[in-house]
């Protein structure tokens, strides 16, 4: 079983001339908990940096770059996804905070549940009585018997 070229040892590239190691060392993974402590502007700047790096790596891929650069593409893509996820969570949390206590909440912030549950009557609506039902219930209450079966 032969390993494909991207499994080449990290110290050399995949060409037969055994080039020097790549200029950048192993890239540290972006951690979500570290991203959560950053502001939205910092997240967006980091996102731009990661996208620029991804563009460079894709150019290197087309021009026959080192195997280490090809392997890095996946890491950068995952980092971009993490940054976007944290950024979107922050945006949603801010929107929830802004809508708290208001009468109408945007559709994407309402609880999803199911369509049938969303359209069903609320508990207080379900047990409401008309004025006529109320008078009948007060005039003719349930009979109480001394003997129980």
mmCIF file with all atom_site columns, C-alpha atoms in Angstrom:
data_model
loop_
_atom_site.group_PDB
_atom_site.id
_atom_site.type_symbol
_atom_site.label_atom_id
_atom_site.label_alt_id
_atom_site.label_comp_id
_atom_site.label_asym_id
_atom_site.label_entity_id
_atom_site.label_seq_id
_atom_site.pdbx_PDB_ins_code
_atom_site.Cartn_x
_atom_site.Cartn_y
_atom_site.Cartn_z
_atom_site.occupancy
_atom_site.B_iso_or_equiv
_atom_site.pdbx_formal_charge
_atom_site.auth_seq_id
_atom_site.auth_comp_id
_atom_site.auth_asym_id
_atom_site.auth_atom_id
_atom_site.pdbx_PDB_model_num
ATOM 1   C CA . UNK A 1 1   ? 0.000   0.000  0.000  1.00 0.00 ? 1   UNK A CA 1
ATOM 2   C CA . UNK A 1 2   ? 1.596   3.231  -1.157 1.00 0.00 ? 2   UNK A CA 1
ATOM 3   C CA . UNK A 1 3   ? 0.931   6.470  0.672  1.00 0.00 ? 3   UNK A CA 1
ATOM 4   C CA . UNK A 1 4   ? -0.142  9.429  -1.470 1.00 0.00 ? 4   UNK A CA 1
ATOM 5   C CA . UNK A 1 5   ? 2.228   12.367 -1.907 1.00 0.00 ? 5   UNK A CA 1
ATOM 6   C CA . UNK A 1 6   ? 0.546   14.498 0.784  1.00 0.00 ? 6   UNK A CA 1
ATOM 7   C CA . UNK A 1 7   ? 1.747   12.035 3.428  1.00 0.00 ? 7   UNK A CA 1
ATOM 8   C CA . UNK A 1 8   ? 5.342   13.061 2.677  1.00 0.00 ? 8   UNK A CA 1
ATOM 9   C CA . UNK A 1 9   ? 7.551   13.677 5.739  1.00 0.00 ? 9   UNK A CA 1
ATOM 10  C CA . UNK A 1 10  ? 6.974   17.209 7.030  1.00 0.00 ? 10  UNK A CA 1
ATOM 11  C CA . UNK A 1 11  ? 10.640  18.232 6.855  1.00 0.00 ? 11  UNK A CA 1
ATOM 12  C CA . UNK A 1 12  ? 10.765  17.969 3.052  1.00 0.00 ? 12  UNK A CA 1
ATOM 13  C CA . UNK A 1 13  ? 8.397   18.850 0.242  1.00 0.00 ? 13  UNK A CA 1
ATOM 14  C CA . UNK A 1 14  ? 7.099   16.310 -2.289 1.00 0.00 ? 14  UNK A CA 1
ATOM 15  C CA . UNK A 1 15  ? 9.505   17.137 -5.133 1.00 0.00 ? 15  UNK A CA 1
ATOM 16  C CA . UNK A 1 16  ? 12.486  14.828 -5.883 1.00 0.00 ? 16  UNK A CA 1
ATOM 17  C CA . UNK A 1 17  ? 15.010  17.591 -5.050 1.00 0.00 ? 17  UNK A CA 1
ATOM 18  C CA . UNK A 1 18  ? 14.271  17.451 -1.290 1.00 0.00 ? 18  UNK A CA 1
ATOM 19  C CA . UNK A 1 19  ? 13.635  21.159 -0.757 1.00 0.00 ? 19  UNK A CA 1
ATOM 20  C CA . UNK A 1 20  ? 14.089  22.905 2.570  1.00 0.00 ? 20  UNK A CA 1
ATOM 21  C CA . UNK A 1 21  ? 11.235  22.885 5.089  1.00 0.00 ? 21  UNK A CA 1
ATOM 22  C CA . UNK A 1 22  ? 8.429   25.355 4.598  1.00 0.00 ? 22  UNK A CA 1
ATOM 23  C CA . UNK A 1 23  ? 8.974   28.896 5.896  1.00 0.00 ? 23  UNK A CA 1
ATOM 24  C CA . UNK A 1 24  ? 6.145   28.819 8.439  1.00 0.00 ? 24  UNK A CA 1
ATOM 25  C CA . UNK A 1 25  ? 6.231   26.247 11.216 1.00 0.00 ? 25  UNK A CA 1
ATOM 26  C CA . UNK A 1 26  ? 3.267   24.248 12.471 1.00 0.00 ? 26  UNK A CA 1
ATOM 27  C CA . UNK A 1 27  ? 0.267   26.555 12.673 1.00 0.00 ? 27  UNK A CA 1
ATOM 28  C CA . UNK A 1 28  ? -1.477  26.585 16.066 1.00 0.00 ? 28  UNK A CA 1
ATOM 29  C CA . UNK A 1 29  ? -5.116  25.543 15.956 1.00 0.00 ? 29  UNK A CA 1
ATOM 30  C CA . UNK A 1 30  ? -7.675  28.249 16.598 1.00 0.00 ? 30  UNK A CA 1
ATOM 31  C CA . UNK A 1 31  ? -9.506  27.473 19.829 1.00 0.00 ? 31  UNK A CA 1
ATOM 32  C CA . UNK A 1 32  ? -13.161 28.452 20.147 1.00 0.00 ? 32  UNK A CA 1
ATOM 33  C CA . UNK A 1 33  ? -12.883 29.449 23.821 1.00 0.00 ? 33  UNK A CA 1
ATOM 34  C CA . UNK A 1 34  ? -10.059 31.841 22.930 1.00 0.00 ? 34  UNK A CA 1
ATOM 35  C CA . UNK A 1 35  ? -12.149 33.345 20.139 1.00 0.00 ? 35  UNK A CA 1
ATOM 36  C CA . UNK A 1 36  ? -15.090 33.958 22.482 1.00 0.00 ? 36  UNK A CA 1
ATOM 37  C CA . UNK A 1 37  ? -13.010 36.375 24.563 1.00 0.00 ? 37  UNK A CA 1
ATOM 38  C CA . UNK A 1 38  ? -12.318 38.564 21.490 1.00 0.00 ? 38  UNK A CA 1
ATOM 39  C CA . UNK A 1 39  ? -14.481 41.404 20.218 1.00 0.00 ? 39  UNK A CA 1
ATOM 40  C CA . UNK A 1 40  ? -16.423 41.259 16.964 1.00 0.00 ? 40  UNK A CA 1
ATOM 41  C CA . UNK A 1 41  ? -13.931 43.557 15.198 1.00 0.00 ? 41  UNK A CA 1
ATOM 42  C CA . UNK A 1 42  ? -10.996 41.377 16.270 1.00 0.00 ? 42  UNK A CA 1
ATOM 43  C CA . UNK A 1 43  ? -12.850 38.309 14.989 1.00 0.00 ? 43  UNK A CA 1
ATOM 44  C CA . UNK A 1 44  ? -13.451 39.967 11.618 1.00 0.00 ? 44  UNK A CA 1
ATOM 45  C CA . UNK A 1 45  ? -9.789  40.982 11.271 1.00 0.00 ? 45  UNK A CA 1
ATOM 46  C CA . UNK A 1 46  ? -8.686  37.443 12.118 1.00 0.00 ? 46  UNK A CA 1
ATOM 47  C CA . UNK A 1 47  ? -11.206 36.116 9.598  1.00 0.00 ? 47  UNK A CA 1
ATOM 48  C CA . UNK A 1 48  ? -9.716  38.340 6.879  1.00 0.00 ? 48  UNK A CA 1
ATOM 49  C CA . UNK A 1 49  ? -6.209  37.114 7.749  1.00 0.00 ? 49  UNK A CA 1
ATOM 50  C CA . UNK A 1 50  ? -7.292  33.466 7.568  1.00 0.00 ? 50  UNK A CA 1
ATOM 51  C CA . UNK A 1 51  ? -9.065  34.024 4.235  1.00 0.00 ? 51  UNK A CA 1
ATOM 52  C CA . UNK A 1 52  ? -5.967  35.713 2.806  1.00 0.00 ? 52  UNK A CA 1
ATOM 53  C CA . UNK A 1 53  ? -3.832  32.774 3.967  1.00 0.00 ? 53  UNK A CA 1
ATOM 54  C CA . UNK A 1 54  ? -6.295  30.328 2.406  1.00 0.00 ? 54  UNK A CA 1
ATOM 55  C CA . UNK A 1 55  ? -6.065  32.201 -0.901 1.00 0.00 ? 55  UNK A CA 1
ATOM 56  C CA . UNK A 1 56  ? -2.239  31.963 -0.773 1.00 0.00 ? 56  UNK A CA 1
ATOM 57  C CA . UNK A 1 57  ? -2.411  28.245 -0.010 1.00 0.00 ? 57  UNK A CA 1
ATOM 58  C CA . UNK A 1 58  ? -4.768  27.661 -2.929 1.00 0.00 ? 58  UNK A CA 1
ATOM 59  C CA . UNK A 1 59  ? -2.356  29.492 -5.246 1.00 0.00 ? 59  UNK A CA 1
ATOM 60  C CA . UNK A 1 60  ? 0.447   27.271 -3.897 1.00 0.00 ? 60  UNK A CA 1
ATOM 61  C CA . UNK A 1 61  ? -1.697  24.203 -4.568 1.00 0.00 ? 61  UNK A CA 1
ATOM 62  C CA . UNK A 1 62  ? -2.250  25.199 -8.200 1.00 0.00 ? 62  UNK A CA 1
ATOM 63  C CA . UNK A 1 63  ? 1.427   26.033 -8.722 1.00 0.00 ? 63  UNK A CA 1
ATOM 64  C CA . UNK A 1 64  ? 2.551   22.740 -7.206 1.00 0.00 ? 64  UNK A CA 1
ATOM 65  C CA . UNK A 1 65  ? 3.472   23.786 -3.681 1.00 0.00 ? 65  UNK A CA 1
ATOM 66  C CA . UNK A 1 66  ? 4.837   21.735 -0.803 1.00 0.00 ? 66  UNK A CA 1
ATOM 67  C CA . UNK A 1 67  ? 2.830   18.933 0.761  1.00 0.00 ? 67  UNK A CA 1
ATOM 68  C CA . UNK A 1 68  ? 2.849   20.767 4.090  1.00 0.00 ? 68  UNK A CA 1
ATOM 69  C CA . UNK A 1 69  ? 1.027   23.676 2.448  1.00 0.00 ? 69  UNK A CA 1
ATOM 70  C CA . UNK A 1 70  ? -1.558  21.344 0.943  1.00 0.00 ? 70  UNK A CA 1
ATOM 71  C CA . UNK A 1 71  ? -2.203  19.817 4.364  1.00 0.00 ? 71  UNK A CA 1
ATOM 72  C CA . UNK A 1 72  ? -2.526  23.311 5.843  1.00 0.00 ? 72  UNK A CA 1
ATOM 73  C CA . UNK A 1 73  ? -5.553  24.121 3.643  1.00 0.00 ? 73  UNK A CA 1
ATOM 74  C CA . UNK A 1 74  ? -7.821  21.924 5.764  1.00 0.00 ? 74  UNK A CA 1
ATOM 75  C CA . UNK A 1 75  ? -6.589  23.503 9.018  1.00 0.00 ? 75  UNK A CA 1
ATOM 76  C CA . UNK A 1 76  ? -7.189  27.034 7.706  1.00 0.00 ? 76  UNK A CA 1
ATOM 77  C CA . UNK A 1 77  ? -10.680 26.138 6.435  1.00 0.00 ? 77  UNK A CA 1
ATOM 78  C CA . UNK A 1 78  ? -11.618 24.712 9.850  1.00 0.00 ? 78  UNK A CA 1
ATOM 79  C CA . UNK A 1 79  ? -10.218 27.836 11.541 1.00 0.00 ? 79  UNK A CA 1
ATOM 80  C CA . UNK A 1 80  ? -12.377 30.046 9.289  1.00 0.00 ? 80  UNK A CA 1
ATOM 81  C CA . UNK A 1 81  ? -15.423 27.939 10.189 1.00 0.00 ? 81  UNK A CA 1
ATOM 82  C CA . UNK A 1 82  ? -14.677 28.293 13.914 1.00 0.00 ? 82  UNK A CA 1
ATOM 83  C CA . UNK A 1 83  ? -14.281 32.061 13.652 1.00 0.00 ? 83  UNK A CA 1
ATOM 84  C CA . UNK A 1 84  ? -17.550 32.397 11.724 1.00 0.00 ? 84  UNK A CA 1
ATOM 85  C CA . UNK A 1 85  ? -19.388 30.166 14.203 1.00 0.00 ? 85  UNK A CA 1
ATOM 86  C CA . UNK A 1 86  ? -18.232 32.230 17.206 1.00 0.00 ? 86  UNK A CA 1
ATOM 87  C CA . UNK A 1 87  ? -18.987 35.488 15.364 1.00 0.00 ? 87  UNK A CA 1
ATOM 88  C CA . UNK A 1 88  ? -22.532 34.346 14.480 1.00 0.00 ? 88  UNK A CA 1
ATOM 89  C CA . UNK A 1 89  ? -23.139 33.173 18.068 1.00 0.00 ? 89  UNK A CA 1
ATOM 90  C CA . UNK A 1 90  ? -22.082 36.618 19.341 1.00 0.00 ? 90  UNK A CA 1
ATOM 91  C CA . UNK A 1 91  ? -24.402 38.356 16.854 1.00 0.00 ? 91  UNK A CA 1
ATOM 92  C CA . UNK A 1 92  ? -27.335 36.144 17.885 1.00 0.00 ? 92  UNK A CA 1
ATOM 93  C CA . UNK A 1 93  ? -26.663 36.731 21.596 1.00 0.00 ? 93  UNK A CA 1
ATOM 94  C CA . UNK A 1 94  ? -26.613 40.513 21.033 1.00 0.00 ? 94  UNK A CA 1
ATOM 95  C CA . UNK A 1 95  ? -29.881 40.299 19.084 1.00 0.00 ? 95  UNK A CA 1
ATOM 96  C CA . UNK A 1 96  ? -31.479 38.271 21.896 1.00 0.00 ? 96  UNK A CA 1
ATOM 97  C CA . UNK A 1 97  ? -30.333 40.859 24.421 1.00 0.00 ? 97  UNK A CA 1
ATOM 98  C CA . UNK A 1 98  ? -31.774 43.695 22.305 1.00 0.00 ? 98  UNK A CA 1
ATOM 99  C CA . UNK A 1 99  ? -35.165 41.949 21.899 1.00 0.00 ? 99  UNK A CA 1
ATOM 100 C CA . UNK A 1 100 ? -35.525 40.884 25.530 1.00 0.00 ? 100 UNK A CA 1
ATOM 101 C CA . UNK A 1 101 ? -38.756 42.195 27.040 1.00 0.00 ? 101 UNK A CA 1
ATOM 102 C CA . UNK A 1 102 ? -40.185 43.352 23.709 1.00 0.00 ? 102 UNK A CA 1
ATOM 103 C CA . UNK A 1 103 ? -43.603 42.239 22.492 1.00 0.00 ? 103 UNK A CA 1
ATOM 104 C CA . UNK A 1 104 ? -42.411 40.844 19.162 1.00 0.00 ? 104 UNK A CA 1
ATOM 105 C CA . UNK A 1 105 ? -39.279 38.755 18.697 1.00 0.00 ? 105 UNK A CA 1
ATOM 106 C CA . UNK A 1 106 ? -37.695 38.086 15.267 1.00 0.00 ? 106 UNK A CA 1
ATOM 107 C CA . UNK A 1 107 ? -38.605 34.716 13.759 1.00 0.00 ? 107 UNK A CA 1
ATOM 108 C CA . UNK A 1 108 ? -35.087 33.280 13.941 1.00 0.00 ? 108 UNK A CA 1
ATOM 109 C CA . UNK A 1 109 ? -34.918 34.012 17.693 1.00 0.00 ? 109 UNK A CA 1
ATOM 110 C CA . UNK A 1 110 ? -38.204 32.300 18.543 1.00 0.00 ? 110 UNK A CA 1
ATOM 111 C CA . UNK A 1 111 ? -38.184 28.690 19.742 1.00 0.00 ? 111 UNK A CA 1
ATOM 112 C CA . UNK A 1 112 ? -38.363 26.308 16.758 1.00 0.00 ? 112 UNK A CA 1
ATOM 113 C CA . UNK A 1 113 ? -40.370 23.360 18.196 1.00 0.00 ? 113 UNK A CA 1
ATOM 114 C CA . UNK A 1 114 ? -42.770 21.985 15.530 1.00 0.00 ? 114 UNK A CA 1
ATOM 115 C CA . UNK A 1 115 ? -45.246 23.705 13.259 1.00 0.00 ? 115 UNK A CA 1
ATOM 116 C CA . UNK A 1 116 ? -48.223 22.043 15.012 1.00 0.00 ? 116 UNK A CA 1
ATOM 117 C CA . UNK A 1 117 ? -47.008 23.094 18.479 1.00 0.00 ? 117 UNK A CA 1
ATOM 118 C CA . UNK A 1 118 ? -46.403 26.677 17.301 1.00 0.00 ? 118 UNK A CA 1
ATOM 119 C CA . UNK A 1 119 ? -49.968 26.893 15.973 1.00 0.00 ? 119 UNK A CA 1
ATOM 120 C CA . UNK A 1 120 ? -51.627 25.212 18.979 1.00 0.00 ? 120 UNK A CA 1
ATOM 121 C CA . UNK A 1 121 ? -53.499 27.277 21.590 1.00 0.00 ? 121 UNK A CA 1
ATOM 122 C CA . UNK A 1 122 ? -51.588 28.368 24.664 1.00 0.00 ? 122 UNK A CA 1
ATOM 123 C CA . UNK A 1 123 ? -52.596 26.740 27.985 1.00 0.00 ? 123 UNK A CA 1
ATOM 124 C CA . UNK A 1 124 ? -54.477 29.795 29.260 1.00 0.00 ? 124 UNK A CA 1
ATOM 125 C CA . UNK A 1 125 ? -56.343 30.105 25.937 1.00 0.00 ? 125 UNK A CA 1
ATOM 126 C CA . UNK A 1 126 ? -57.246 26.427 25.991 1.00 0.00 ? 126 UNK A CA 1
ATOM 127 C CA . UNK A 1 127 ? -58.955 26.620 29.394 1.00 0.00 ? 127 UNK A CA 1
ATOM 128 C CA . UNK A 1 128 ? -60.724 29.991 28.921 1.00 0.00 ? 128 UNK A CA 1
ATOM 129 C CA . UNK A 1 129 ? -64.502 29.976 29.471 1.00 0.00 ? 129 UNK A CA 1
ATOM 130 C CA . UNK A 1 130 ? -67.210 32.125 27.966 1.00 0.00 ? 130 UNK A CA 1
ATOM 131 C CA . UNK A 1 131 ? -69.322 34.297 30.331 1.00 0.00 ? 131 UNK A CA 1
ATOM 132 C CA . UNK A 1 132 ? -72.224 31.885 29.863 1.00 0.00 ? 132 UNK A CA 1
ATOM 133 C CA . UNK A 1 133 ? -70.081 28.855 30.840 1.00 0.00 ? 133 UNK A CA 1
ATOM 134 C CA . UNK A 1 134 ? -68.877 30.748 33.934 1.00 0.00 ? 134 UNK A CA 1
ATOM 135 C CA . UNK A 1 135 ? -72.429 31.591 35.129 1.00 0.00 ? 135 UNK A CA 1
ATOM 136 C CA . UNK A 1 136 ? -73.597 28.012 34.515 1.00 0.00 ? 136 UNK A CA 1
ATOM 137 C CA . UNK A 1 137 ? -70.642 26.619 36.481 1.00 0.00 ? 137 UNK A CA 1
ATOM 138 C CA . UNK A 1 138 ? -71.319 28.986 39.405 1.00 0.00 ? 138 UNK A CA 1
ATOM 139 C CA . UNK A 1 139 ? -75.115 28.383 39.412 1.00 0.00 ? 139 UNK A CA 1
ATOM 140 C CA . UNK A 1 140 ? -74.898 24.605 39.043 1.00 0.00 ? 140 UNK A CA 1
ATOM 141 C CA . UNK A 1 141 ? -71.733 23.407 40.782 1.00 0.00 ? 141 UNK A CA 1
ATOM 142 C CA . UNK A 1 142 ? -70.719 19.759 40.852 1.00 0.00 ? 142 UNK A CA 1
ATOM 143 C CA . UNK A 1 143 ? -72.771 17.860 43.451 1.00 0.00 ? 143 UNK A CA 1
ATOM 144 C CA . UNK A 1 144 ? -70.957 16.481 46.485 1.00 0.00 ? 144 UNK A CA 1
ATOM 145 C CA . UNK A 1 145 ? -72.135 13.200 47.968 1.00 0.00 ? 145 UNK A CA 1
ATOM 146 C CA . UNK A 1 146 ? -71.429 11.897 51.460 1.00 0.00 ? 146 UNK A CA 1
ATOM 147 C CA . UNK A 1 147 ? -71.248 8.251  50.326 1.00 0.00 ? 147 UNK A CA 1
ATOM 148 C CA . UNK A 1 148 ? -68.365 7.398  48.006 1.00 0.00 ? 148 UNK A CA 1
ATOM 149 C CA . UNK A 1 149 ? -67.970 4.183  46.092 1.00 0.00 ? 149 UNK A CA 1
#
